[in-house]
Amino acid sequence: MSDVVFGFFAFIAFVVIVLFNVGLSTSNWITIQETVTSNSTNSSSPSPTTRTCHYGLFYSRDCPESENVFDKTIIGLNIATSLCLTIFPLFWLCISCINCCGKSDDNECANGCCSLYSFFYAAGGLIGLVSAITVSEKYDHDLLGWSFFLTVAATTIILVQIVLLFAYCICTRNTKEKCTLFMVYRRHHNYD
């Protein structure tokens, strides 16, 4: 893969990782407004008060009952997506790729590391898609907040990148360009 294409995909992958993890860790997944009637001490009639409650995957904000509205499946899918995008690739990069690439001058090791990352990246995108569909089915679209839509944007970008990566590999198949995708290597064909 050329350095420009690799740099572009790496930059977009970094942006996606930041978007997804910010969406995962903030508390604006669902916003519910409740009208509560309370008796004021100065008046005899009850006065309605509107209260806004923000629910996140892990914690709630401005909610009197700080309960979690999401079931364990949705939380688990989003944690798995975050693991596929950040923890597994970073662990692989630190352990395997540094040891392998430090001993070898060829690009086979670097290509293997990048193709393994693309595998986890695609798996995280598919798990994120399942999570987004599950949340969309369970909750009304008017209740969904910006944290949820950050994760949807990150997942959409991942899926578009995977389609573009497939297209790039197909378009460069008769050239000297080497494309590795999901641990499948294509050989160099030198046509003279």
mmCIF file of C-alpha atoms in Angstrom:
data_model
loop_
_atom_site.group_PDB
_atom_site.id
_atom_site.type_symbol
_atom_site.label_atom_id
_atom_site.label_comp_id
_atom_site.label_asym_id
_atom_site.label_seq_id
_atom_site.Cartn_x
_atom_site.Cartn_y
_atom_site.Cartn_z
ATOM 1 C CA MET A 1 0.000 0.000 0.000
ATOM 2 C CA SER A 2 1.419 3.367 -0.864
ATOM 3 C CA ASP A 3 2.519 5.655 1.938
ATOM 4 C CA VAL A 4 -0.122 8.268 1.116
ATOM 5 C CA VAL A 5 -3.001 5.789 1.212
ATOM 6 C CA PHE A 6 -1.648 4.163 4.365
ATOM 7 C CA GLY A 7 -1.250 7.569 6.036
ATOM 8 C CA PHE A 8 -4.782 8.578 5.079
ATOM 9 C CA PHE A 9 -6.297 5.368 6.423
ATOM 10 C CA ALA A 10 -4.182 5.556 9.607
ATOM 11 C CA PHE A 11 -5.277 9.156 10.272
ATOM 12 C CA ILE A 12 -8.946 8.295 9.731
ATOM 13 C CA ALA A 13 -8.545 5.222 11.984
ATOM 14 C CA PHE A 14 -7.146 7.435 14.749
ATOM 15 C CA VAL A 15 -10.099 9.836 14.393
ATOM 16 C CA VAL A 16 -12.532 6.905 14.505
ATOM 17 C CA ILE A 17 -10.928 5.515 17.664
ATOM 18 C CA VAL A 18 -11.248 8.900 19.375
ATOM 19 C CA LEU A 19 -14.864 9.383 18.206
ATOM 20 C CA PHE A 20 -15.960 5.946 19.328
ATOM 21 C CA ASN A 21 -14.297 6.079 22.738
ATOM 22 C CA VAL A 22 -15.618 9.587 23.462
ATOM 23 C CA GLY A 23 -19.114 8.411 22.540
ATOM 24 C CA LEU A 24 -18.676 5.301 24.654
ATOM 25 C CA SER A 25 -17.562 7.112 27.795
ATOM 26 C CA THR A 26 -19.942 10.100 27.846
ATOM 27 C CA SER A 27 -23.417 10.158 29.378
ATOM 28 C CA ASN A 28 -25.548 11.491 26.539
ATOM 29 C CA TRP A 29 -26.746 8.247 24.964
ATOM 30 C CA ILE A 30 -30.379 8.775 25.961
ATOM 31 C CA THR A 31 -31.940 12.026 27.122
ATOM 32 C CA ILE A 32 -35.289 11.806 28.915
ATOM 33 C CA GLN A 33 -37.284 14.828 30.017
ATOM 34 C CA GLU A 34 -39.680 14.291 32.900
ATOM 35 C CA THR A 35 -42.264 16.671 34.280
ATOM 36 C CA VAL A 36 -42.432 16.443 38.040
ATOM 37 C CA THR A 37 -45.103 18.168 40.089
ATOM 38 C CA SER A 38 -44.039 19.414 43.470
ATOM 39 C CA ASN A 39 -45.743 21.419 46.152
ATOM 40 C CA SER A 40 -44.025 24.659 46.872
ATOM 41 C CA THR A 41 -44.000 25.913 50.441
ATOM 42 C CA ASN A 42 -45.231 29.373 49.411
ATOM 43 C CA SER A 43 -48.172 28.286 47.267
ATOM 44 C CA SER A 44 -51.025 25.893 47.740
ATOM 45 C CA SER A 45 -51.099 24.612 44.140
ATOM 46 C CA PRO A 46 -48.561 22.108 42.792
ATOM 47 C CA SER A 47 -46.101 23.531 40.296
ATOM 48 C CA PRO A 48 -44.769 21.438 37.389
ATOM 49 C CA THR A 49 -41.008 21.226 36.986
ATOM 50 C CA THR A 50 -39.262 19.826 33.935
ATOM 51 C CA ARG A 51 -36.202 17.730 34.652
ATOM 52 C CA THR A 52 -33.784 16.396 32.033
ATOM 53 C CA CYS A 53 -31.979 13.127 32.707
ATOM 54 C CA HIS A 54 -28.954 11.974 30.668
ATOM 55 C CA TYR A 55 -28.192 8.260 30.580
ATOM 56 C CA GLY A 56 -24.868 6.845 29.448
ATOM 57 C CA LEU A 57 -23.682 3.287 29.088
ATOM 58 C CA PHE A 58 -21.835 3.335 32.395
ATOM 59 C CA TYR A 59 -23.301 6.204 34.392
ATOM 60 C CA SER A 60 -26.157 8.707 34.498
ATOM 61 C CA ARG A 61 -26.163 12.455 34.963
ATOM 62 C CA ASP A 62 -28.899 14.582 36.540
ATOM 63 C CA CYS A 63 -30.969 11.504 37.365
ATOM 64 C CA PRO A 64 -32.457 10.992 40.813
ATOM 65 C CA GLU A 65 -32.496 7.215 40.413
ATOM 66 C CA SER A 66 -29.072 6.562 39.014
ATOM 67 C CA GLU A 67 -30.034 3.269 37.418
ATOM 68 C CA ASN A 68 -28.691 1.999 34.136
ATOM 69 C CA VAL A 69 -31.301 1.799 31.372
ATOM 70 C CA PHE A 70 -29.155 -0.308 29.038
ATOM 71 C CA ASP A 71 -29.036 -4.071 29.231
ATOM 72 C CA LYS A 72 -25.779 -5.983 29.454
ATOM 73 C CA THR A 73 -25.865 -6.959 25.756
ATOM 74 C CA ILE A 74 -25.586 -3.379 24.531
ATOM 75 C CA ILE A 75 -22.865 -2.571 27.049
ATOM 76 C CA GLY A 76 -20.982 -5.748 26.130
ATOM 77 C CA LEU A 77 -21.178 -5.047 22.381
ATOM 78 C CA ASN A 78 -19.798 -1.552 22.841
ATOM 79 C CA ILE A 79 -17.000 -2.737 25.114
ATOM 80 C CA ALA A 80 -16.119 -5.422 22.536
ATOM 81 C CA THR A 81 -16.043 -2.774 19.813
ATOM 82 C CA SER A 82 -13.755 -0.568 21.872
ATOM 83 C CA LEU A 83 -11.486 -3.540 22.591
ATOM 84 C CA CYS A 84 -11.309 -4.413 18.884
ATOM 85 C CA LEU A 85 -10.458 -0.838 17.938
ATOM 86 C CA THR A 86 -7.955 0.039 20.663
ATOM 87 C CA ILE A 87 -6.746 -2.587 23.122
ATOM 88 C CA PHE A 88 -6.180 -5.642 20.898
ATOM 89 C CA PRO A 89 -4.333 -3.771 18.135
ATOM 90 C CA LEU A 90 -2.189 -1.816 20.588
ATOM 91 C CA PHE A 91 -1.319 -4.994 22.479
ATOM 92 C CA TRP A 92 -0.444 -6.731 19.213
ATOM 93 C CA LEU A 93 1.609 -3.763 18.084
ATOM 94 C CA CYS A 94 3.584 -3.585 21.311
ATOM 95 C CA ILE A 95 4.252 -7.288 21.728
ATOM 96 C CA SER A 96 4.585 -8.814 18.288
ATOM 97 C CA CYS A 97 5.290 -6.102 15.785
ATOM 98 C CA ILE A 98 8.060 -4.331 17.669
ATOM 99 C CA ASN A 99 9.923 -7.590 18.256
ATOM 100 C CA CYS A 100 9.430 -8.796 14.691
ATOM 101 C CA CYS A 101 10.101 -5.547 12.873
ATOM 102 C CA GLY A 102 13.175 -4.763 14.942
ATOM 103 C CA LYS A 103 14.899 -7.913 13.676
ATOM 104 C CA SER A 104 13.932 -7.766 10.041
ATOM 105 C CA ASP A 105 14.523 -5.225 7.299
ATOM 106 C CA ASP A 106 11.804 -6.397 4.935
ATOM 107 C CA ASN A 107 8.231 -5.145 4.935
ATOM 108 C CA GLU A 108 6.602 -8.556 5.450
ATOM 109 C CA CYS A 109 6.366 -8.073 9.201
ATOM 110 C CA ALA A 110 4.960 -4.550 8.921
ATOM 111 C CA ASN A 111 2.413 -5.712 6.347
ATOM 112 C CA GLY A 112 1.379 -8.550 8.654
ATOM 113 C CA CYS A 113 0.871 -6.144 11.541
ATOM 114 C CA CYS A 114 -1.209 -3.791 9.415
ATOM 115 C CA SER A 115 -3.353 -6.590 8.019
ATOM 116 C CA LEU A 116 -4.032 -7.964 11.504
ATOM 117 C CA TYR A 117 -5.047 -4.485 12.649
ATOM 118 C CA SER A 118 -7.398 -4.208 9.665
ATOM 119 C CA PHE A 119 -8.982 -7.498 10.740
ATOM 120 C CA PHE A 120 -9.684 -6.197 14.266
ATOM 121 C CA TYR A 121 -10.759 -2.848 12.813
ATOM 122 C CA ALA A 122 -13.339 -4.518 10.570
ATOM 123 C CA ALA A 123 -14.523 -6.798 13.376
ATOM 124 C CA GLY A 124 -14.977 -3.765 15.624
ATOM 125 C CA GLY A 125 -16.943 -2.014 12.886
ATOM 126 C CA LEU A 126 -19.298 -4.969 12.460
ATOM 127 C CA ILE A 127 -19.819 -5.348 16.218
ATOM 128 C CA GLY A 128 -20.462 -1.592 16.433
ATOM 129 C CA LEU A 129 -23.046 -1.900 13.661
ATOM 130 C CA VAL A 130 -24.865 -4.648 15.583
ATOM 131 C CA SER A 131 -24.794 -2.472 18.708
ATOM 132 C CA ALA A 132 -26.174 0.570 16.880
ATOM 133 C CA ILE A 133 -28.996 -1.475 15.359
ATOM 134 C CA THR A 134 -29.836 -2.958 18.767
ATOM 135 C CA VAL A 135 -30.011 0.461 20.429
ATOM 136 C CA SER A 136 -32.070 1.890 17.550
ATOM 137 C CA GLU A 137 -34.601 -0.924 17.861
ATOM 138 C CA LYS A 138 -35.004 -0.650 21.633
ATOM 139 C CA TYR A 139 -35.223 3.128 22.050
ATOM 140 C CA ASP A 140 -37.134 5.888 20.318
ATOM 141 C CA HIS A 141 -35.006 7.977 17.960
ATOM 142 C CA ASP A 142 -36.081 11.194 19.694
ATOM 143 C CA LEU A 143 -34.475 9.996 22.936
ATOM 144 C CA LEU A 144 -31.055 9.170 21.446
ATOM 145 C CA GLY A 145 -28.321 11.671 22.216
ATOM 146 C CA TRP A 146 -25.080 12.806 20.663
ATOM 147 C CA SER A 147 -22.944 10.159 22.400
ATOM 148 C CA PHE A 148 -24.852 7.434 20.592
ATOM 149 C CA PHE A 149 -24.510 9.255 17.281
ATOM 150 C CA LEU A 150 -20.730 9.613 17.782
ATOM 151 C CA THR A 151 -20.469 5.835 17.946
ATOM 152 C CA VAL A 152 -22.739 5.490 14.913
ATOM 153 C CA ALA A 153 -20.553 7.952 12.969
ATOM 154 C CA ALA A 154 -17.403 6.050 13.953
ATOM 155 C CA THR A 155 -18.935 2.724 12.941
ATOM 156 C CA THR A 156 -20.115 4.143 9.617
ATOM 157 C CA ILE A 157 -16.653 5.506 8.861
ATOM 158 C CA ILE A 158 -15.137 2.094 9.631
ATOM 159 C CA LEU A 159 -17.505 0.335 7.246
ATOM 160 C CA VAL A 160 -16.858 2.887 4.483
ATOM 161 C CA GLN A 161 -13.103 2.490 5.008
ATOM 162 C CA ILE A 162 -13.345 -1.283 4.703
ATOM 163 C CA VAL A 163 -15.264 -0.964 1.427
ATOM 164 C CA LEU A 164 -12.662 1.519 0.140
ATOM 165 C CA LEU A 165 -9.848 -0.800 1.221
ATOM 166 C CA PHE A 166 -11.432 -3.692 -0.683
ATOM 167 C CA ALA A 167 -11.829 -1.460 -3.733
ATOM 168 C CA TYR A 168 -8.201 -0.322 -3.463
ATOM 169 C CA CYS A 169 -6.975 -3.917 -3.253
ATOM 170 C CA ILE A 170 -9.051 -4.881 -6.275
ATOM 171 C CA CYS A 171 -7.951 -1.869 -8.332
ATOM 172 C CA THR A 172 -4.246 -2.453 -7.645
ATOM 173 C CA ARG A 173 -4.220 -6.188 -8.295
ATOM 174 C CA ASN A 174 -2.291 -6.037 -11.607
ATOM 175 C CA THR A 175 0.311 -3.560 -10.424
ATOM 176 C CA LYS A 176 3.526 -3.840 -8.452
ATOM 177 C CA GLU A 177 1.666 -2.430 -5.456
ATOM 178 C CA LYS A 178 1.283 -4.948 -2.657
ATOM 179 C CA CYS A 179 -1.950 -4.950 -0.720
ATOM 180 C CA THR A 180 -2.493 -6.957 2.450
ATOM 181 C CA LEU A 181 -5.929 -7.344 3.853
ATOM 182 C CA PHE A 182 -7.035 -9.488 6.786
ATOM 183 C CA MET A 183 -3.839 -11.561 6.825
ATOM 184 C CA VAL A 184 -4.219 -12.463 3.131
ATOM 185 C CA TYR A 185 -1.140 -11.504 1.170
ATOM 186 C CA ARG A 186 -1.071 -10.858 -2.526
ATOM 187 C CA ARG A 187 2.194 -11.580 -4.247
ATOM 188 C CA HIS A 188 4.127 -9.099 -6.279
ATOM 189 C CA HIS A 189 3.702 -9.760 -9.972
ATOM 190 C CA ASN A 190 6.459 -8.162 -11.939
ATOM 191 C CA TYR A 191 5.231 -7.893 -15.467
ATOM 192 C CA ASP A 192 8.043 -6.931 -17.793
#
